[in-house]
Each structure stands twice: as structure tokens, then as C-alpha cells.
Amino acid sequence: MSQMNRRRALQLLAALGTTGLAAGCGADDDTGTTSTPGSPVKIGLVAPQTGAYKAIGDEILNGFQLFLSLNDQQLGGHPVTLLTADEGDSAKSGKAAVDGLLKEGVLALTGVVGSAVMTGIRDTVERARVPLVGSNASPTSLQSVVYIWRTSYVLDEPGRALGEYLRQQLPARDRIAIIAPQGLGGRDVVEGFRRGFGATDPRLAGAPIWTTDAPNPSRTAYAQDIQALLNRNPSGVFCHFAGPAAVEFLKQLHQAGYRGRVFAPGFLTEGTVLDDVKPQEVARVETALNYSADLNNTPNRVFASAYRKTYNASPTTYAMASYDAAQVLDKAIRLAGASPTAQQVNLAMGKIGQIDSPRGPWQFNQPRTPQQKWYLRRVEPDGQLLSNVLVTELSTQG
């Protein structure tokens, strides 16, 4: 037995010794997708394969595949056939991707980047009674689910963590203006920040400014909204953008002459964003996220080193959460027994206990999301590159 497999065995024994969280309300039976002992199982991964969020989709696929490569291409003692489907950029395309994977007889699903997609496939997953271990999208409206678990976060948590921190740190004279895309994700993030900071705090410079939620905005898409923002004379800006939209917002904010501090969930500078901006455009950017590639713990040293060696890039929260989704499925499939069904795997999800993650240890809470630490990061030069450098621990959310 390899050192990795011996460690997995010890983790399994620890998981079996815990009672864990009840996996659902309602009876699960033995119907559904099955596998014979040791036979291959199919896992379906839903992520963008085209469009503005393809880079995030690639990182989600990379994280899951890395776990498989470090574990003999197995989950829970079964060889894995990983099937992928393009979620596209809408609930309709996401549902088509899930429907196709369910027809293939997958034992479980994972992935999903868009909040609208996650909301749109909710009923399909629940009716199919096949567990979905989401590794990114997690809108606050996604509640009372039995078969949907998430290894990422709830979307209001990064704003809440940052809001609580800034409420204590910012001087009374500071003024924070809020700007975000008009959409499900933007509203969740802003609501979390206002709740953490205090919606009636006089340091908030007016109501939030809502922008286009286009995934590929033009070079002038935010100009008018940014001018309205600057008219409030803020000393700091709280915002929420990701991918190409984050690049454009940061560039246009700098071009408009703003030189103050920028606060945001970590998606603003995560992934390939820092490859496409100049140092002066992110000179005073601080973000809150559940992961930093420079966290000093054993699981992260193993994960980050293997990720860099395999993909020649630093890992992101997207890759980390997908790696953890594979960890979760590995534990649950093993706990489900020699011939697991989808329903048995779902039941086992509530019994897996603590995950020794690159982000630090975490476990599922009652809403099937992680109870986890959040960290403050600052963009700083790292040689010729820009990097998100860990500053401090913020709080535990979830």
C-alpha cells in the first residue's frame, strides 16, 4: 500500500468513528445508479468549456484531475471515468449539460461555475437524486436542498468577512462606495458586505451602484458608473467582479483617476486576472477569500506543489475547491460500501467529518456548505509577476 493510500485508510477509520451530519430529510433507498465492487464509476463534471469563464472551468477541471492523478485515478477504491460537459453561460445550457451526464449514468456530479446555472439545475438534481458536489457557484437562495453540497462557500460570506473586518479597521472619516454587477451574484456579495459592515454605518457612501453583468464588458462599459462612484469622493471602494469583467473594471477604475484602496471578494484578482493587469492598476487592492496559495499547512504544500508541477501555474480557490470536491467524493464513495448507489453516496456525504484541505481543515454544516476560515490577501509583486499575498486571518464563516 502506498503512503498516500495508507493515509486515506487512516482518514477513513477516523470518519467511520464519527456520527456526522444527517444527510437529508426523506427516505433514501437503494435505487439509482449502481456499481459492482471495484468496478469503474462515472463522475460528471459540469464547467464552462467556452466563453468568458472558460479559465475558471479549466481550473475546476485541473483541481479534480489532480486529485485523481495523486490517487491512482480512483475514488473510494473505484477506478473513475470522468465525464465533462460544458455548462455554457445560462441556466438552459447548464441544465442541458446536467441532463446529458445523468443519461450517462453518473454516480455523482461536480463543478458548476455560474450562480444562475446552479439555481437553474436545482430541481433537476433533486429529482434525479444524484449528489452534486458543487465546487464554485453557491447563491444564498440555494436552500433546503438534499442532494446539492458545496465545497466552495455561500456567496455572501466573503463580503461579510471583509465587512466585519473593515468595520473595525477603518477610521471614522473614511467613506466606502459600493459597486457591483446587477445580478444574483453581485447582490449576494453586496448584501453580505453591508450586513458585515453595517448597512446604516455613516462610512458607507450612499446606495450601491449597479453595473452591467456582461461577462465580456467593453472598454467603456463601466465608465459612467465609475464616474458616479467618484462623484461620491470615496476613500475606498468595495466591488465584486471576476474574470474578464474584473480586468476591465480595474483598468477603467485606474484610467478614471482613482488611486484609493479597493476591497473585494478574492475573485477580483483570482486566476488569470493578474496576468492581464498592470501593477499600478492593482496597487492598493485587498481581497477576502477562503484560500491563498501560500498558506503554510501540509495539505497545501502537497497540493500547491503538485499543481504547480503539473500545470505550471499557482493554484486558485477554484482549483482547490474542485480538489476538495474529489476528496469529499473519495470519502463518501468509500463509506457507501462496495457497491454504492447515488443515494447511498449522498447519505454518506453527511458522515465524512473533517476534510484536511489546502485551505485548512473544514467540515460541512447543516446547509451543506463549508464551515471554514476566511483570509485577507493583498496584491503584491512577486519577482516579475503579481501575486495574492496572505495578510491575516479574518474570521470563520458558515
Short mmCIF file of C-alpha atoms in Angstrom, two decimals:
data_model
loop_
_atom_site.label_atom_id
_atom_site.label_comp_id
_atom_site.label_asym_id
_atom_site.label_seq_id
_atom_site.Cartn_x
_atom_site.Cartn_y
_atom_site.Cartn_z
CA MET A 1 0.00 0.00 0.00
CA SER A 2 1.40 3.43 -0.96
CA GLN A 3 1.94 6.16 1.62
CA MET A 4 -1.00 8.08 0.10
CA ASN A 5 -3.32 5.06 0.37
CA ARG A 6 -2.25 4.35 3.96
CA ARG A 7 -3.13 7.93 4.85
CA ARG A 8 -6.51 7.53 3.13
CA ALA A 9 -7.17 4.40 5.16
CA LEU A 10 -6.45 6.23 8.41
CA GLN A 11 -8.75 9.06 7.37
CA LEU A 12 -11.48 6.53 6.59
CA LEU A 13 -11.19 4.94 10.02
CA ALA A 14 -11.47 8.39 11.59
CA ALA A 15 -14.57 9.16 9.51
CA LEU A 16 -16.19 5.87 10.49
CA GLY A 17 -15.76 6.79 14.12
CA THR A 18 -17.93 9.92 13.80
CA THR A 19 -21.67 10.24 13.66
CA GLY A 20 -21.56 13.29 11.38
CA LEU A 21 -24.41 15.26 9.93
CA ALA A 22 -27.64 13.65 8.79
CA ALA A 23 -27.58 13.79 5.01
CA GLY A 24 -31.19 14.52 4.31
CA CYS A 25 -34.79 14.57 5.25
CA GLY A 26 -36.76 11.87 3.50
CA ALA A 27 -36.04 8.24 2.90
CA ASP A 28 -33.22 7.14 0.59
CA ASP A 29 -33.42 3.66 -0.86
CA ASP A 30 -31.12 1.50 -2.94
CA THR A 31 -32.49 2.57 -6.31
CA GLY A 32 -30.40 4.59 -8.71
CA THR A 33 -27.00 4.30 -10.33
CA THR A 34 -25.03 1.33 -9.01
CA SER A 35 -21.56 -0.12 -9.38
CA THR A 36 -20.17 -3.54 -8.59
CA PRO A 37 -17.27 -3.83 -6.11
CA GLY A 38 -14.12 -2.34 -7.56
CA SER A 39 -15.74 -1.58 -10.89
CA PRO A 40 -15.36 1.83 -12.56
CA VAL A 41 -17.73 4.59 -11.54
CA LYS A 42 -18.72 7.58 -13.63
CA ILE A 43 -18.44 11.12 -12.28
CA GLY A 44 -19.87 14.04 -14.25
CA LEU A 45 -18.10 17.40 -14.15
CA VAL A 46 -20.02 20.48 -15.29
CA ALA A 47 -17.96 23.61 -16.05
CA PRO A 48 -17.56 26.28 -18.75
CA GLN A 49 -15.55 24.97 -21.67
CA THR A 50 -16.03 28.10 -23.78
CA GLY A 51 -16.76 31.77 -23.17
CA ALA A 52 -15.68 34.31 -20.56
CA TYR A 53 -15.37 31.83 -17.70
CA LYS A 54 -13.50 29.09 -19.53
CA ALA A 55 -10.37 29.83 -17.46
CA ILE A 56 -12.32 29.14 -14.26
CA GLY A 57 -13.74 25.98 -15.81
CA ASP A 58 -10.22 24.85 -16.71
CA GLU A 59 -9.07 25.36 -13.11
CA ILE A 60 -12.03 23.37 -11.78
CA LEU A 61 -11.18 20.52 -14.15
CA ASN A 62 -7.48 20.75 -13.21
CA GLY A 63 -8.19 20.53 -9.49
CA PHE A 64 -10.38 17.46 -9.80
CA GLN A 65 -7.99 15.70 -12.17
CA LEU A 66 -5.04 16.45 -9.88
CA PHE A 67 -6.69 14.60 -7.01
CA LEU A 68 -7.34 11.64 -9.30
CA SER A 69 -3.73 11.62 -10.52
CA LEU A 70 -2.46 11.58 -6.92
CA ASN A 71 -4.82 8.71 -6.02
CA ASP A 72 -4.32 6.18 -8.82
CA GLN A 73 -7.31 7.59 -10.77
CA GLN A 74 -9.64 6.22 -8.12
CA LEU A 75 -12.32 7.49 -5.77
CA GLY A 76 -13.30 5.34 -2.82
CA GLY A 77 -11.48 2.31 -4.22
CA HIS A 78 -13.19 2.50 -7.64
CA PRO A 79 -11.49 3.49 -10.90
CA VAL A 80 -13.08 6.70 -12.16
CA THR A 81 -14.32 7.60 -15.60
CA LEU A 82 -14.58 11.39 -15.55
CA LEU A 83 -17.16 12.76 -17.97
CA THR A 84 -17.22 16.50 -18.67
CA ALA A 85 -19.95 18.76 -20.03
CA ASP A 86 -19.96 22.44 -20.96
CA GLU A 87 -22.30 24.39 -18.68
CA GLY A 88 -22.33 27.36 -21.06
CA ASP A 89 -23.44 30.72 -19.71
CA SER A 90 -27.11 30.22 -18.92
CA ALA A 91 -29.45 28.08 -16.85
CA LYS A 92 -30.71 26.47 -20.06
CA SER A 93 -27.26 25.38 -21.23
CA GLY A 94 -26.35 24.24 -17.72
CA LYS A 95 -29.46 22.09 -17.49
CA ALA A 96 -28.69 20.52 -20.86
CA ALA A 97 -25.20 19.64 -19.60
CA VAL A 98 -26.59 18.02 -16.45
CA ASP A 99 -29.30 16.14 -18.36
CA GLY A 100 -26.67 14.68 -20.68
CA LEU A 101 -24.49 13.50 -17.81
CA LEU A 102 -27.44 11.94 -15.98
CA LYS A 103 -28.26 9.95 -19.11
CA GLU A 104 -24.71 8.59 -18.99
CA GLY A 105 -25.48 7.09 -15.57
CA VAL A 106 -23.09 9.12 -13.43
CA LEU A 107 -22.81 8.23 -9.75
CA ALA A 108 -22.30 11.89 -8.79
CA LEU A 109 -21.91 15.36 -10.29
CA THR A 110 -19.46 18.15 -9.53
CA GLY A 111 -18.37 21.58 -10.78
CA VAL A 112 -20.79 24.41 -11.76
CA VAL A 113 -19.46 27.98 -12.00
CA GLY A 114 -22.49 30.22 -12.60
CA SER A 115 -24.99 31.10 -9.88
CA ALA A 116 -27.80 31.22 -12.45
CA VAL A 117 -26.82 27.75 -13.64
CA MET A 118 -26.78 26.35 -10.11
CA THR A 119 -30.23 27.78 -9.44
CA GLY A 120 -31.50 26.50 -12.77
CA ILE A 121 -30.38 22.89 -12.25
CA ARG A 122 -31.53 22.64 -8.63
CA ASP A 123 -34.80 20.84 -9.31
CA THR A 124 -33.23 18.54 -11.92
CA VAL A 125 -30.59 17.34 -9.46
CA GLU A 126 -33.06 16.92 -6.61
CA ARG A 127 -35.47 14.90 -8.76
CA ALA A 128 -32.67 12.70 -10.10
CA ARG A 129 -31.44 12.01 -6.54
CA VAL A 130 -27.84 12.11 -7.70
CA PRO A 131 -25.48 14.09 -5.44
CA LEU A 132 -23.94 17.25 -6.81
CA VAL A 133 -20.77 18.40 -5.05
CA GLY A 134 -20.61 21.96 -6.37
CA SER A 135 -17.15 23.48 -6.39
CA ASN A 136 -17.92 27.12 -7.16
CA ALA A 137 -21.44 28.53 -7.56
CA SER A 138 -23.31 28.89 -4.28
CA PRO A 139 -26.04 31.58 -4.23
CA THR A 140 -27.64 32.38 -0.89
CA SER A 141 -31.05 31.49 -2.35
CA LEU A 142 -30.00 27.85 -2.73
CA GLN A 143 -31.59 26.45 0.42
CA SER A 144 -33.47 23.35 1.63
CA VAL A 145 -31.61 21.04 -0.73
CA VAL A 146 -30.93 17.35 -0.09
CA TYR A 147 -28.65 16.35 -2.96
CA ILE A 148 -26.62 19.54 -3.51
CA TRP A 149 -23.45 20.06 -1.48
CA ARG A 150 -20.82 22.75 -1.99
CA THR A 151 -17.09 22.75 -1.26
CA SER A 152 -16.70 26.47 -2.03
CA TYR A 153 -18.67 28.93 0.15
CA VAL A 154 -22.00 30.75 0.28
CA LEU A 155 -21.77 33.84 -1.88
CA ASP A 156 -22.49 36.37 0.85
CA GLU A 157 -19.64 35.06 3.05
CA PRO A 158 -16.61 36.83 1.50
CA GLY A 159 -18.38 40.20 1.69
CA ARG A 160 -19.48 39.53 5.26
CA ALA A 161 -15.97 38.53 6.35
CA LEU A 162 -14.46 41.63 4.76
CA GLY A 163 -17.23 43.89 6.06
CA GLU A 164 -16.75 42.74 9.65
CA TYR A 165 -13.00 43.35 9.37
CA LEU A 166 -13.27 46.81 7.78
CA ARG A 167 -15.93 47.94 10.25
CA GLN A 168 -13.31 47.60 12.99
CA GLN A 169 -10.31 48.83 11.00
CA LEU A 170 -11.43 51.89 9.02
CA PRO A 171 -11.22 55.37 10.60
CA ALA A 172 -14.42 57.32 11.18
CA ARG A 173 -13.53 59.78 8.40
CA ASP A 174 -13.32 57.12 5.68
CA ARG A 175 -16.01 56.77 3.03
CA ILE A 176 -16.64 53.44 1.26
CA ALA A 177 -18.55 53.34 -2.03
CA ILE A 178 -20.01 50.07 -3.28
CA ILE A 179 -20.18 48.98 -6.94
CA ALA A 180 -21.09 45.56 -8.37
CA PRO A 181 -22.84 43.89 -11.32
CA GLN A 182 -26.61 43.83 -11.41
CA GLY A 183 -27.21 40.11 -10.96
CA LEU A 184 -27.70 37.29 -8.48
CA GLY A 185 -24.02 37.01 -7.54
CA GLY A 186 -23.45 40.73 -7.18
CA ARG A 187 -26.47 41.21 -4.94
CA ASP A 188 -25.47 38.30 -2.70
CA VAL A 189 -21.95 39.66 -2.25
CA VAL A 190 -23.08 43.24 -1.59
CA GLU A 191 -25.73 42.12 0.89
CA GLY A 192 -23.08 40.14 2.77
CA PHE A 193 -20.76 43.16 2.90
CA ARG A 194 -23.49 45.52 4.09
CA ARG A 195 -24.53 43.04 6.76
CA GLY A 196 -20.95 42.64 7.99
CA PHE A 197 -20.06 46.34 7.82
CA GLY A 198 -23.41 47.68 8.96
CA ALA A 199 -25.98 48.85 6.42
CA THR A 200 -26.58 52.10 8.32
CA ASP A 201 -22.91 52.85 9.06
CA PRO A 202 -22.27 56.51 8.04
CA ARG A 203 -18.99 55.46 6.43
CA LEU A 204 -20.94 53.90 3.54
CA ALA A 205 -21.09 56.49 0.76
CA GLY A 206 -24.63 56.04 -0.50
CA ALA A 207 -26.54 53.14 -2.00
CA PRO A 208 -24.72 50.51 -4.11
CA ILE A 209 -24.09 51.37 -7.75
CA TRP A 210 -25.18 48.53 -10.05
CA THR A 211 -23.37 47.93 -13.34
CA THR A 212 -23.87 45.66 -16.32
CA ASP A 213 -23.33 41.98 -15.56
CA ALA A 214 -21.93 41.23 -19.02
CA PRO A 215 -19.21 38.55 -18.75
CA ASN A 216 -17.15 40.25 -21.51
CA PRO A 217 -17.69 44.00 -20.99
CA SER A 218 -16.41 46.63 -23.40
CA ARG A 219 -13.56 49.04 -22.64
CA THR A 220 -16.08 51.73 -21.73
CA ALA A 221 -18.74 49.53 -20.10
CA TYR A 222 -18.14 50.88 -16.59
CA ALA A 223 -17.15 54.46 -17.41
CA GLN A 224 -20.43 56.12 -16.47
CA ASP A 225 -20.88 54.06 -13.30
CA ILE A 226 -17.29 54.71 -12.21
CA GLN A 227 -17.80 58.45 -12.67
CA ALA A 228 -20.90 58.28 -10.47
CA LEU A 229 -18.78 56.40 -7.95
CA LEU A 230 -16.00 59.01 -7.98
CA ASN A 231 -18.53 61.81 -7.59
CA ARG A 232 -19.07 60.48 -4.05
CA ASN A 233 -15.38 61.15 -3.29
CA PRO A 234 -14.75 57.78 -1.62
CA SER A 235 -11.55 56.91 0.20
CA GLY A 236 -12.22 53.22 -0.51
CA VAL A 237 -14.21 51.13 -2.97
CA PHE A 238 -15.89 47.79 -2.35
CA CYS A 239 -16.64 45.87 -5.53
CA HIS A 240 -17.36 42.41 -6.93
CA PHE A 241 -16.13 41.32 -10.35
CA ALA A 242 -14.45 38.20 -11.73
CA GLY A 243 -12.69 37.04 -14.88
CA PRO A 244 -12.63 39.44 -17.88
CA ALA A 245 -15.09 41.75 -16.09
CA ALA A 246 -12.61 42.14 -13.22
CA VAL A 247 -9.81 43.03 -15.64
CA GLU A 248 -11.92 45.69 -17.35
CA PHE A 249 -13.21 47.18 -14.11
CA LEU A 250 -9.73 47.51 -12.60
CA LYS A 251 -8.35 49.09 -15.78
CA GLN A 252 -11.24 51.53 -16.15
CA LEU A 253 -11.15 52.49 -12.47
CA HIS A 254 -7.46 53.35 -12.75
CA GLN A 255 -7.97 55.20 -16.03
CA ALA A 256 -10.65 57.31 -14.35
CA GLY A 257 -8.02 58.55 -11.88
CA TYR A 258 -8.94 56.62 -8.75
CA ARG A 259 -5.93 55.86 -6.52
CA GLY A 260 -7.58 54.83 -3.26
CA ARG A 261 -7.97 51.40 -1.71
CA VAL A 262 -10.05 48.68 -3.35
CA PHE A 263 -11.69 45.89 -1.34
CA ALA A 264 -13.41 42.86 -2.84
CA PRO A 265 -14.01 39.14 -2.63
CA GLY A 266 -10.91 37.34 -3.88
CA PHE A 267 -12.46 36.58 -7.27
CA LEU A 268 -11.43 40.11 -8.33
CA THR A 269 -7.77 39.06 -8.56
CA GLU A 270 -8.05 35.27 -8.77
CA GLY A 271 -6.88 33.08 -11.64
CA THR A 272 -5.67 34.75 -14.82
CA VAL A 273 -6.82 38.27 -13.84
CA LEU A 274 -3.40 39.29 -12.52
CA ASP A 275 -1.81 38.21 -15.80
CA ASP A 276 -3.84 40.85 -17.65
CA VAL A 277 -3.45 43.94 -15.45
CA LYS A 278 -0.57 46.30 -14.74
CA PRO A 279 0.92 46.66 -11.24
CA GLN A 280 -0.35 50.23 -10.88
CA GLU A 281 -3.91 49.07 -11.62
CA VAL A 282 -3.93 46.78 -8.57
CA ALA A 283 -1.53 48.73 -6.34
CA ARG A 284 -3.95 49.03 -3.39
CA VAL A 285 -6.19 46.00 -3.82
CA GLU A 286 -7.08 43.80 -0.84
CA THR A 287 -9.37 40.81 -1.09
CA ALA A 288 -11.09 38.24 1.13
CA LEU A 289 -11.04 34.59 0.16
CA ASN A 290 -11.18 31.12 1.68
CA TYR A 291 -7.82 30.18 0.17
CA SER A 292 -4.35 31.53 -0.56
CA ALA A 293 -1.72 29.57 -2.45
CA ASP A 294 0.89 30.47 0.18
CA LEU A 295 -0.95 29.01 3.17
CA ASN A 296 1.57 27.11 5.28
CA ASN A 297 -0.02 23.75 6.05
CA THR A 298 0.87 20.23 4.96
CA PRO A 299 -2.14 19.59 2.68
CA ASN A 300 -1.50 22.88 0.86
CA ARG A 301 2.20 22.22 0.46
CA VAL A 302 1.34 18.90 -1.20
CA PHE A 303 -1.47 20.36 -3.31
CA ALA A 304 0.22 23.60 -4.38
CA SER A 305 3.49 21.87 -5.24
CA ALA A 306 1.75 19.20 -7.32
CA TYR A 307 -0.46 21.79 -9.02
CA ARG A 308 2.49 23.99 -9.98
CA LYS A 309 4.46 21.00 -11.24
CA THR A 310 1.53 19.67 -13.27
CA TYR A 311 0.07 22.88 -14.69
CA ASN A 312 2.95 25.39 -14.40
CA ALA A 313 0.70 27.83 -12.54
CA SER A 314 -0.25 28.70 -8.97
CA PRO A 315 -3.47 27.08 -7.77
CA THR A 316 -6.61 29.14 -7.28
CA THR A 317 -9.60 28.81 -4.99
CA TYR A 318 -11.46 27.33 -7.97
CA ALA A 319 -8.92 24.52 -8.37
CA MET A 320 -8.69 24.00 -4.61
CA ALA A 321 -12.47 23.65 -4.16
CA SER A 322 -12.61 21.15 -7.01
CA TYR A 323 -9.73 19.18 -5.49
CA ASP A 324 -11.71 19.13 -2.24
CA ALA A 325 -14.83 18.01 -4.12
CA ALA A 326 -12.84 14.98 -5.23
CA GLN A 327 -11.71 14.45 -1.61
CA VAL A 328 -15.31 14.56 -0.45
CA LEU A 329 -16.44 12.06 -3.08
CA ASP A 330 -13.49 9.80 -2.29
CA LYS A 331 -14.56 9.59 1.35
CA ALA A 332 -18.28 9.29 0.63
CA ILE A 333 -17.96 6.58 -2.01
CA ARG A 334 -15.73 4.54 0.29
CA LEU A 335 -18.19 4.94 3.18
CA ALA A 336 -21.10 3.98 0.94
CA GLY A 337 -19.79 0.43 0.61
CA ALA A 338 -18.59 -1.91 -2.10
CA SER A 339 -21.49 -1.36 -4.50
CA PRO A 340 -22.61 2.23 -3.90
CA THR A 341 -25.70 3.83 -5.34
CA ALA A 342 -26.08 7.55 -5.83
CA GLN A 343 -28.44 7.71 -2.86
CA GLN A 344 -26.01 5.82 -0.62
CA VAL A 345 -23.20 8.20 -1.61
CA ASN A 346 -25.44 11.15 -0.76
CA LEU A 347 -26.22 9.65 2.64
CA ALA A 348 -22.52 9.07 3.27
CA MET A 349 -21.71 12.70 2.49
CA GLY A 350 -23.09 13.71 5.86
CA LYS A 351 -20.79 11.28 7.66
CA ILE A 352 -17.38 12.15 6.26
CA GLY A 353 -16.39 14.52 9.05
CA GLN A 354 -13.45 16.90 8.74
CA ILE A 355 -11.69 17.49 5.42
CA ASP A 356 -7.94 18.10 5.64
CA SER A 357 -7.92 20.74 2.94
CA PRO A 358 -5.28 23.02 1.42
CA ARG A 359 -7.39 25.91 2.78
CA GLY A 360 -7.17 24.48 6.31
CA PRO A 361 -9.50 21.95 7.95
CA TRP A 362 -13.22 22.36 7.36
CA GLN A 363 -16.45 20.37 7.57
CA PHE A 364 -19.95 20.57 6.17
CA ASN A 365 -22.54 22.49 8.14
CA GLN A 366 -26.30 21.86 8.12
CA PRO A 367 -26.93 23.75 4.82
CA ARG A 368 -24.30 21.50 3.15
CA THR A 369 -21.67 24.22 2.78
CA PRO A 370 -18.24 24.53 4.43
CA GLN A 371 -17.65 25.92 7.88
CA GLN A 372 -14.27 27.46 7.12
CA LYS A 373 -11.76 30.24 7.68
CA TRP A 374 -11.53 33.35 5.51
CA TYR A 375 -8.30 35.21 4.81
CA LEU A 376 -7.27 38.74 3.85
CA ARG A 377 -4.91 38.97 0.88
CA ARG A 378 -3.05 41.86 -0.75
CA VAL A 379 -1.79 42.08 -4.33
CA GLU A 380 1.99 42.47 -4.33
CA PRO A 381 4.79 41.97 -6.88
CA ASP A 382 6.46 38.55 -6.78
CA GLY A 383 9.50 38.98 -8.98
CA GLN A 384 8.16 39.80 -12.45
CA LEU A 385 4.68 38.58 -11.53
CA LEU A 386 1.81 39.82 -9.37
CA SER A 387 0.60 37.62 -6.55
CA ASN A 388 -2.12 37.50 -3.89
CA VAL A 389 -0.11 37.53 -0.65
CA LEU A 390 -1.65 36.37 2.60
CA VAL A 391 -2.02 39.19 5.16
CA THR A 392 -4.08 37.79 8.03
CA GLU A 393 -6.92 35.50 9.00
CA LEU A 394 -10.28 37.29 9.00
CA SER A 395 -12.92 35.04 10.57
CA THR A 396 -14.67 31.69 10.39
CA GLN A 397 -17.88 31.71 8.35
CA GLY A 398 -20.52 29.09 7.74
#
